[in-house]
Coordinates of C-alpha atoms and ligand atoms in Angstrom, one line a residue:
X1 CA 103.6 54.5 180.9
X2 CA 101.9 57.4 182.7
X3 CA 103.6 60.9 182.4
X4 CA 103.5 61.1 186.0
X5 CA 105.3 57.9 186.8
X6 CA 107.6 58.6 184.0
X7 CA 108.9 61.6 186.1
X8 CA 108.3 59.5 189.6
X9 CA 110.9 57.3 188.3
X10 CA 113.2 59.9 187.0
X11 CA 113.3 61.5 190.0
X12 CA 111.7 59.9 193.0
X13 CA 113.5 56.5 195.2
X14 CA 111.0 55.1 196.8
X15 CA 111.2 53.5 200.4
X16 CA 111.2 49.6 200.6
X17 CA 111.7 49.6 197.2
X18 CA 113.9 47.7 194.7
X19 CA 113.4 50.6 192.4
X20 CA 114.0 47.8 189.4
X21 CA 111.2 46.5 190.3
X22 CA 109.3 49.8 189.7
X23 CA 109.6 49.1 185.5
X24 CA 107.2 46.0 186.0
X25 CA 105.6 47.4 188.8
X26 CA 105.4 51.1 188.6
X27 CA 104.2 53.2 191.5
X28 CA 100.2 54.1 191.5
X29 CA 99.4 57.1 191.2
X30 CA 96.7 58.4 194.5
X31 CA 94.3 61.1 193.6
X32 CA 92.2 60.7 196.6
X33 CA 90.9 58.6 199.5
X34 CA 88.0 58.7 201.4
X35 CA 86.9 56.1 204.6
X36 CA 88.8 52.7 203.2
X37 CA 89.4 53.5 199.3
X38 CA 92.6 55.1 197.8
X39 CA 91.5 56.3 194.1
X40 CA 94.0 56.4 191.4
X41 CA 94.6 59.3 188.6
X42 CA 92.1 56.9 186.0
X43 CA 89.1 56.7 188.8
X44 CA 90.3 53.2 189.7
X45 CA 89.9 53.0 193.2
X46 CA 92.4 50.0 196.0
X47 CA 90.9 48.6 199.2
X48 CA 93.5 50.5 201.9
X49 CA 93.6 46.8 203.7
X50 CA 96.9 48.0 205.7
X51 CA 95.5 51.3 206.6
X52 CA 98.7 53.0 204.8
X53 CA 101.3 51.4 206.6
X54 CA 99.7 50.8 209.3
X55 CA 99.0 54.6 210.5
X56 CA 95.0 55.1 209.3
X57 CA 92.7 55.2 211.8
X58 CA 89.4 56.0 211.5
X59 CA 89.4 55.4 207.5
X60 CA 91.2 58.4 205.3
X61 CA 89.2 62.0 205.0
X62 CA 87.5 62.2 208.5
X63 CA 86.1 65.0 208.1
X64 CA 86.8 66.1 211.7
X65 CA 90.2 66.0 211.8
X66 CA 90.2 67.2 208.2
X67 CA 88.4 70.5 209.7
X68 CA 90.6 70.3 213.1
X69 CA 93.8 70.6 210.7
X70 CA 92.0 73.6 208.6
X71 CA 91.5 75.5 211.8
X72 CA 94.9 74.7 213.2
X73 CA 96.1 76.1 210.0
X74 CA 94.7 79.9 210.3
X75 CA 96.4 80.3 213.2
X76 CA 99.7 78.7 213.6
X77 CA 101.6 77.0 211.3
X78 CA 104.6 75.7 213.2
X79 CA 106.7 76.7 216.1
X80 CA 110.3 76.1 217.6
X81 CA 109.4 73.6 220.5
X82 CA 112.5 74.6 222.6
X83 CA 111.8 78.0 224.5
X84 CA 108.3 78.0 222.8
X85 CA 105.4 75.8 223.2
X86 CA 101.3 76.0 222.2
X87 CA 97.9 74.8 223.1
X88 CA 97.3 71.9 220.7
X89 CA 100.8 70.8 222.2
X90 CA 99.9 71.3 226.0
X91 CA 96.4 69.8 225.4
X92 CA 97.7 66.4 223.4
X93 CA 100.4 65.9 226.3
X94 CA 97.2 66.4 228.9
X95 CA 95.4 64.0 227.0
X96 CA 98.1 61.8 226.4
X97 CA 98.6 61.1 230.1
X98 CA 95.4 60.3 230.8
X99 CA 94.9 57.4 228.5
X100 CA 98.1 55.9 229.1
X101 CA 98.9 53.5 231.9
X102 CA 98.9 55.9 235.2
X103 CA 102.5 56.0 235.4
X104 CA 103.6 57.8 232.9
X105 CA 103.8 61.6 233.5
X106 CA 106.0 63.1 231.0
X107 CA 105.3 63.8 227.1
X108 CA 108.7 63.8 225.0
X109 CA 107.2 65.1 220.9
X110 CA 109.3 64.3 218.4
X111 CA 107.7 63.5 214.6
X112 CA 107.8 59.8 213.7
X113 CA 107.9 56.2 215.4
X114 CA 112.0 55.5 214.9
X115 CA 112.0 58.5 216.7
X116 CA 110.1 58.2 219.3
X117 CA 111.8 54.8 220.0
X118 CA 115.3 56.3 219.5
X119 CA 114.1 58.9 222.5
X120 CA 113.8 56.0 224.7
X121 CA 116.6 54.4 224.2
X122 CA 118.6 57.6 224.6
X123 CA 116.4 58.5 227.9
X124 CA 116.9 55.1 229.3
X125 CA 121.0 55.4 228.7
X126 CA 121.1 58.6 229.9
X127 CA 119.2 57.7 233.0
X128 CA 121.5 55.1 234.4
X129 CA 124.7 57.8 233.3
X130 CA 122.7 60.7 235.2
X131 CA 122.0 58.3 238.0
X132 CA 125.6 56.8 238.7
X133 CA 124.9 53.3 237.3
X134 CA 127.2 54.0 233.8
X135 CA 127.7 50.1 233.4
X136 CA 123.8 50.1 232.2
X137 CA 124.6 50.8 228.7
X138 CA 123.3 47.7 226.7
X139 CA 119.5 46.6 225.5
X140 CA 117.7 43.4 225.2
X141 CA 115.2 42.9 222.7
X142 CA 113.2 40.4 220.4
X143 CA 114.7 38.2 217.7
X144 CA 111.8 39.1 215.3
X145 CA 111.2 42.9 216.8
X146 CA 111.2 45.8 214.4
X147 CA 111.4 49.4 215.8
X148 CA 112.3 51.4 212.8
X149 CA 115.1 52.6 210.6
X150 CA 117.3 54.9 212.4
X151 CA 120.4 52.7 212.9
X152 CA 119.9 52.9 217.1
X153 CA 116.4 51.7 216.1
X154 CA 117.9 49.0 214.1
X155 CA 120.2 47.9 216.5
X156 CA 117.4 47.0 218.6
X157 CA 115.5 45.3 215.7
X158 CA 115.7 41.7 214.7
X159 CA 114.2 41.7 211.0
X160 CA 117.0 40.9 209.0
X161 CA 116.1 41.2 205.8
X162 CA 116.2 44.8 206.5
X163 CA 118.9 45.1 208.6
X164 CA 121.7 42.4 207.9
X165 CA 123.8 44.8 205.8
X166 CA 123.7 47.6 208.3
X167 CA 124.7 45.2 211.4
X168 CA 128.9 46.2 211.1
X169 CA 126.8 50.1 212.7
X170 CA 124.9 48.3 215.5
X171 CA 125.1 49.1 219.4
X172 CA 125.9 46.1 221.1
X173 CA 121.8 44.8 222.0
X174 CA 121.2 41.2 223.7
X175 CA 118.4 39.6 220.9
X176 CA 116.0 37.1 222.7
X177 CA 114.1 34.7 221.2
X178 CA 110.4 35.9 220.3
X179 CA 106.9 34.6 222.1
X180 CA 106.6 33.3 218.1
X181 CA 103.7 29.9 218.9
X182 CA 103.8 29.4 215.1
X183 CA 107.3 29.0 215.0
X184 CA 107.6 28.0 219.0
X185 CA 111.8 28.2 220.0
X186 CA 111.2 25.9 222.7
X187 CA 108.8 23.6 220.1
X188 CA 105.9 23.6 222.6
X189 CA 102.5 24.1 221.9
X190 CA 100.6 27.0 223.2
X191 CA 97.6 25.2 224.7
X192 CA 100.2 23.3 226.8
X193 CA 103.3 25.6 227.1
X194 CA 103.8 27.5 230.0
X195 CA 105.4 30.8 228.5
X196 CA 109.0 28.7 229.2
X197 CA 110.3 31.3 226.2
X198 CA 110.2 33.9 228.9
X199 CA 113.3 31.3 229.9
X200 CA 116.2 33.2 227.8
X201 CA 115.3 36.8 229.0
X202 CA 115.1 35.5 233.1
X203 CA 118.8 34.1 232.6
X204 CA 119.8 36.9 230.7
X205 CA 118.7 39.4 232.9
X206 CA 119.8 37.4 236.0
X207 CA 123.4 37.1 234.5
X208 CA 123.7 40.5 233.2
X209 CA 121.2 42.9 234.6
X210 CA 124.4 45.3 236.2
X211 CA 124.7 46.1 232.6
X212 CA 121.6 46.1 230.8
X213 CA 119.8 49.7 230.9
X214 CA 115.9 48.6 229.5
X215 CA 114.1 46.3 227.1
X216 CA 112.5 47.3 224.5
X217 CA 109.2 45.0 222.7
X218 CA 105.9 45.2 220.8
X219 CA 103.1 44.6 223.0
X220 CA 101.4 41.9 221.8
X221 CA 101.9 42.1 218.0
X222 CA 105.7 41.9 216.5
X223 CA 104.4 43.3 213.7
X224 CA 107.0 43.8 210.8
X225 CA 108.6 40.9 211.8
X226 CA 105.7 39.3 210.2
X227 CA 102.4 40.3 212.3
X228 CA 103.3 37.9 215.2
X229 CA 100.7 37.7 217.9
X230 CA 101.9 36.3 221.1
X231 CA 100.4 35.9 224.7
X232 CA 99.8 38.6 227.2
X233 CA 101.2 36.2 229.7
X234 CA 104.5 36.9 227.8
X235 CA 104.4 40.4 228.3
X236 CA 103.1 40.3 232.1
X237 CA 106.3 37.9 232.6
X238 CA 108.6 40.3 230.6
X239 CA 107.2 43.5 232.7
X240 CA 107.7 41.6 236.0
X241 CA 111.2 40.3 235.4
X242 CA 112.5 44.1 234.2
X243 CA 110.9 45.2 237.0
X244 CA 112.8 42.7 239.5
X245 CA 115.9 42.8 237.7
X246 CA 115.8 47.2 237.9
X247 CA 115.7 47.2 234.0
X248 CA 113.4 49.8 232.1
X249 CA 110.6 48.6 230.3
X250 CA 110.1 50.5 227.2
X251 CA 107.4 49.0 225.2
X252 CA 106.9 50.1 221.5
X253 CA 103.5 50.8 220.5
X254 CA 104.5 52.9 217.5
X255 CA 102.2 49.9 215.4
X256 CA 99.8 48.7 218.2
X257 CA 98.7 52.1 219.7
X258 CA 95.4 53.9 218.9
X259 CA 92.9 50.7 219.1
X260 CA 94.5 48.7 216.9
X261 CA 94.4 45.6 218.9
X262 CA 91.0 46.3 220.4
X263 CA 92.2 48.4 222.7
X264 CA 93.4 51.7 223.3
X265 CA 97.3 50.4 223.7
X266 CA 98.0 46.7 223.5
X267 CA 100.0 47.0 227.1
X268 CA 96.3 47.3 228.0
X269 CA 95.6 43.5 228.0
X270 CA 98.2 42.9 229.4
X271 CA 97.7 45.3 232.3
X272 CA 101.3 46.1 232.6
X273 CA 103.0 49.5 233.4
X274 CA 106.1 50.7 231.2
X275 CA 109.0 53.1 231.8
X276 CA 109.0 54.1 228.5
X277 CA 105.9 54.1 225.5
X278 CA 106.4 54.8 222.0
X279 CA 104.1 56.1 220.1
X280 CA 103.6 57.2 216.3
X281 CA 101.6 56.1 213.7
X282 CA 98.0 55.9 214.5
X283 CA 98.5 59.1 216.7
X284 CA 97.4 61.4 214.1
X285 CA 94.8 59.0 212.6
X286 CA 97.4 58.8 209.4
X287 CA 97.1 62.5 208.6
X288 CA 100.4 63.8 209.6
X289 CA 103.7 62.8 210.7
X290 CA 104.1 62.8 214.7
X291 CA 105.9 60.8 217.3
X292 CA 105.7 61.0 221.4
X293 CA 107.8 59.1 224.0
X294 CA 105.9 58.9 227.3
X295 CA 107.6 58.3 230.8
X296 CA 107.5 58.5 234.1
X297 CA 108.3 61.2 236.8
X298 CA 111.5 59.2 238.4
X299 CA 113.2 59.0 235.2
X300 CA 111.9 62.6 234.1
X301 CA 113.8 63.7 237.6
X302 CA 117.0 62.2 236.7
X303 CA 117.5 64.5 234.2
X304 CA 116.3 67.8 236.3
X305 CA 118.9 69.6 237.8
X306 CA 121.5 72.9 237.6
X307 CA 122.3 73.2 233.9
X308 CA 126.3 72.9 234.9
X309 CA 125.9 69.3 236.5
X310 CA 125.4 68.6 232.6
X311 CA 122.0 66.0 233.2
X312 CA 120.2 68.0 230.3
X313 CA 118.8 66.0 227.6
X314 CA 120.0 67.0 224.4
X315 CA 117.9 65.5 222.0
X316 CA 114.9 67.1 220.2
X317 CA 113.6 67.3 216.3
X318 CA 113.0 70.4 214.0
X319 CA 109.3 69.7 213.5
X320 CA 108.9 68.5 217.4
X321 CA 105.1 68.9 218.4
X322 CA 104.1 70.5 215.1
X323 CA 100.9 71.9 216.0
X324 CA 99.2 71.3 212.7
X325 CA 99.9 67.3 213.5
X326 CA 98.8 68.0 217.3
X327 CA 95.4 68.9 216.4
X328 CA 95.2 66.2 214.1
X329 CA 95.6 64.3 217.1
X330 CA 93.5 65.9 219.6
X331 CA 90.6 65.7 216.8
X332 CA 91.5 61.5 216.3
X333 CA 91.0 61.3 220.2
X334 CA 87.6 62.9 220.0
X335 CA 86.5 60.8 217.3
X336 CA 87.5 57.7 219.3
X337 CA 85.2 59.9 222.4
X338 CA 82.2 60.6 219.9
X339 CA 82.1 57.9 218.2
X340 CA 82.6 55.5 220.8
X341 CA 85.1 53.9 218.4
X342 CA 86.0 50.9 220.6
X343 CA 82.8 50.0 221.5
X344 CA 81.4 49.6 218.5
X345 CA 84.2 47.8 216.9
X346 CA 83.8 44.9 218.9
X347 CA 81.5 43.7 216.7
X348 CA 83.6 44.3 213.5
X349 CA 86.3 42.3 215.3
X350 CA 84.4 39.5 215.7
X351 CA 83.0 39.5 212.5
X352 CA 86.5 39.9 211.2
X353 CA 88.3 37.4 213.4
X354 CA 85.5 34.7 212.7
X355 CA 85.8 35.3 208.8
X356 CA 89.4 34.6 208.9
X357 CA 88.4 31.3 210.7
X358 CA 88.1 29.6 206.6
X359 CA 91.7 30.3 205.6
X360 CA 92.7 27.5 208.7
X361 CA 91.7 25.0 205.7
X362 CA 93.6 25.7 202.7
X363 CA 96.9 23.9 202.5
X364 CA 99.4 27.1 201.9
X365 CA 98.4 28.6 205.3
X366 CA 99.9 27.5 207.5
X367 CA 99.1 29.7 210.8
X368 CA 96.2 32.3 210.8
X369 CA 96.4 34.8 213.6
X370 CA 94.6 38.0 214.4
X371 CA 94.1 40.6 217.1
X372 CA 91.8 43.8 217.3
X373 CA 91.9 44.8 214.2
X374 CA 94.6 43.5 212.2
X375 CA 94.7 39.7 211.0
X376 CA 97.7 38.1 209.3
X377 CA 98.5 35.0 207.4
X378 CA 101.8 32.7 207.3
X379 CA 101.9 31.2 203.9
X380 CA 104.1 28.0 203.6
X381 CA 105.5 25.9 200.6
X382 CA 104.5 22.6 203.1
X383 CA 102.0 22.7 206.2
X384 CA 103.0 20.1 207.7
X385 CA 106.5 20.9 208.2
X386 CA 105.7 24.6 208.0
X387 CA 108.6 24.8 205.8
X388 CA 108.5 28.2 204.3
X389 CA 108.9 29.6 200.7
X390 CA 111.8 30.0 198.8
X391 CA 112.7 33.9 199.1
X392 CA 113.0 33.4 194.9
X393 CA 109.8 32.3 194.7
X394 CA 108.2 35.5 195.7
X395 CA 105.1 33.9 196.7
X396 CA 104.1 37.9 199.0
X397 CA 104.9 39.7 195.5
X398 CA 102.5 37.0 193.5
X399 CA 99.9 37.5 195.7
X400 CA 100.2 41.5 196.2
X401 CA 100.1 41.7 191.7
X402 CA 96.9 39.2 192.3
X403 CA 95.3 41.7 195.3
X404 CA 95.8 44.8 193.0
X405 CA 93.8 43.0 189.6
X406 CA 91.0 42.8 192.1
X407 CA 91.4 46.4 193.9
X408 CA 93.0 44.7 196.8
X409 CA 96.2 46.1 198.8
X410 CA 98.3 43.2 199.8
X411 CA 101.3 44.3 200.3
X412 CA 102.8 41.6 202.1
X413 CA 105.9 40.8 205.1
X414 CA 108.0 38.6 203.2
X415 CA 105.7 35.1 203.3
X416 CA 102.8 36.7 205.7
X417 CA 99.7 38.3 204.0
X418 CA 97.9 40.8 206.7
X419 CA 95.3 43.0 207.3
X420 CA 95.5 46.0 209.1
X421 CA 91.8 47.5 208.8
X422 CA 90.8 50.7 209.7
X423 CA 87.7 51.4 212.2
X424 CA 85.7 53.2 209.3
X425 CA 85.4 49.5 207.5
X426 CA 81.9 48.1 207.4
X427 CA 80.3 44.8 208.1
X428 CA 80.1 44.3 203.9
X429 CA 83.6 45.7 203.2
X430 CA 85.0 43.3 205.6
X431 CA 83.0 40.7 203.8
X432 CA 84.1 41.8 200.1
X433 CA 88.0 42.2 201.6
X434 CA 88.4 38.5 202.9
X435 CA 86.6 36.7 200.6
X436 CA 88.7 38.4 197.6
X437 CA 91.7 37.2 199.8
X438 CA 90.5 34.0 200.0
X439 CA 90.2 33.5 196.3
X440 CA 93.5 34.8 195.6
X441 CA 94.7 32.9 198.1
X442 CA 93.4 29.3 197.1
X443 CA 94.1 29.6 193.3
X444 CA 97.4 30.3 194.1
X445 CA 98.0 27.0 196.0
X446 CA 96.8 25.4 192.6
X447 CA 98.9 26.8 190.6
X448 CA 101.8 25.7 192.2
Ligands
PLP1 C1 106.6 48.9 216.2 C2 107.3 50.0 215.3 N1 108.1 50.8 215.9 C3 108.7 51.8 215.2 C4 108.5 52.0 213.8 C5 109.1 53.0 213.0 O1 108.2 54.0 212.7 P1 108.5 55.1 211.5 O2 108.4 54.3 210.2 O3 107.5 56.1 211.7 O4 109.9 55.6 211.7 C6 107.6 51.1 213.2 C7 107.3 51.2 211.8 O5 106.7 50.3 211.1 C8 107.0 50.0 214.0 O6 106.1 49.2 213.4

């Protein structure tokens, strides 16, 4: 073994990690990355499929936000964010604002995406307590909904796999059933359903809305709960019933923001208006750690008032705002300008989309679904009855061991292989990347 992994192992725990494992499976050691490759310590180089958890942007080493971070760096490192503030800050809030849904006035900085989601729950408690409506202390959210690893982030989460031991520390949150068509609760099928899963969260909030302070979901993609895509009709319905029932709306797109879906924010198809966003992530293209919370005046001026009447939000993060990660930001919003980032990945979508069409055939997929950018699919021991793996059978690990012979990052969701592709990818590499897959994917069904 490696000297380098030697000491890894002796003194590194890795997240997501049975750290057993790591003795088969040792960590790889990353050199460098440039555009979609991570190179390892021996010049081998890994296709960065899932854009580094999810967070790369516009492909690893943009050279503009490389320099934008370089700059940052000569003149300010970091700053306290409470009594202090700076440009790259004031500029990224500005900019923020103005490619968010029109609502949503305020910037709240904190530095990851359980963070960021943490903020909003805490705003949206706070809100009802500032406001005189203290029986609004509970949250509803999605059965299959991840929003990260703080345990108030948990509490709202439905992945279990993660979160089963920790339950005994959750906040009491109402789970609903997901928009999953694959895997339908009301065993419909989408070309004839009419969104009746929506059904659960009307009663819910009709029965208990004097007590339920927001909502919380993934627009349009659940995505560590296994890369779900589900209809905007879902959302629309979900926005309009929190907003009948005088529930917050605080959409997480910690995973979805920055284009990944196609467009800007996935609440975009959907054309609906949160109380809260998350965001994290893709903010800072992957270069640095940064979260945000956006709201909206109203709930902002809830918590504005004398210092004594005690409506202060007392919340924050030591590396709030870091200016170094703002700039990173601002620069990822100018290369999405200059570039015309969007625009031009509409044909890459397509391309992408239409090249996952093939994997519909092969008998251990079972569902194949894909949005903007990212693409995911739902293995299964039997298509027919969609029954799923074995969690022994470790049919995601098999496959990742198989991705990495062939320079291929697969790290999988439990049963559900994904893509989350940066925009930097070309026509070819799209080409090279799925058509790998598909290999790895088809001999494995024979081998079984
Ligand atoms: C939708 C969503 N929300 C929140 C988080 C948590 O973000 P972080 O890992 O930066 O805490 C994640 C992470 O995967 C996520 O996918």
């Amino acid at each position: 073994m490696d000297s380098w992994i030697k000491k890894d192992l002796k003194h590194i725990w890795h997240p997501y990690t049975q750290m057993k494992d790591c003795k088969i499976l040792p960590p790889i050691l990353i050199e460098k990355a440039r555009g979609l490759k991570l190179y390892d310590n021996k010049g081998s180089f890994y296709y960065d499929t899932i854009s580094s958890w999810w967070c790369n942007v516009h492909g690893h080493n943009h050279p503009r936000i490389k320099n934008a971070i370089k700059r940052q760096l000569d003149s300010l490192d970091h700053v306290l964010f409470a009594g202090f503030t700076h440009k790259p800050a004031i500029l990224l809030a500005e900019r923020l604002i103005s490619i968010t849904p029109g609502n949503l006035k305020k910037v709240f900085f904190s530095d990851n995406g359980s963070t960021a989601v943490e903020t909003a729950l805490k705003m949206s408690f706070q809100y009802w307590q500032n406001s005189g409506r203290e029986k609004k202390k509970n949250f509803i959210s999605l059965d299959y909904g991840y929003h990260g690893d703080t345990i108030a982030a948990m509490s709202v989460s439905g992945v279990d796999l993660f979160n089963e031991i920790f339950a005994p520390l959750f906040f009491k949150s109402y789970k609903i059933p997901s928009p999953y068509c694959y895997r339908c609760p009301m065993k419909k099928k989408r070309t004839f359903c009419d969104i009746e899963c929506i059904g659960p969260l009307e009663r819910l909030l009709r029965r208990r809305n004097s007590e339920i302070a927001a909502i919380i979901i993934e627009p349009l993609v659940l995505a560590a709960g296994g890369m779900i895509v589900y209809p905007k009709e879902y959302l629309k319905r979900a926005a309009h019933l929190a907003r009948k029932y005088n529930v917050h709306l605080i959409l997480d797109e910690v995973a979805t923001g920055f284009g990944r879906t196609g467009k800007m924010f996935a609440c975009e198809h959907a054309k609906v208006k949160p109380d809260f966003m998350c965001l994290s992530k893709g903010i800072t293209a992957g270069f640095l750690p940064l979260g945000a919370t956006l709201t909206t005046d109203e709930i902002y001026g809830a918590f504005y008032d004398d210092y004594k009447k005690g409506k202060t939000f007392y919340h924050g993060h030591t590396y709030t705002a870091n200016p170094i990660s703002c700039s990173a930001a601002l620069a990822s919003l100018d290369v999405f300008k200059r570039e015309d980032t969007l625009r031009k990945a509409e044909g890459l979508i397509s391309i992408f989309h239409n090249r996952l069409e093939r994997f519909r055939g092969l008998d251990i997929v079972g569902d194949v679904r894909c949005i903007g950018m990212i693409g995911a699919l739902e293995l299964v021991r039997d298509k027919k009855g969609k029954k799923k793996f074995g969690i022994n059978e470790r049919i995601g690990l098999r496959i990742y061991k198989k991705g990495l012979r062939e320079s291929l990052i697969l790290r999988p969701l439990g049963d559900i292989v994904y893509f989350y592709l940066p925009f930097s990818i070309t026509k070819d590499e799209i080409g090279v990347i799925v058509d790998k897959t598909f290999d790895i994917i088809k001999n494995e069904r024979s081998v079984r």
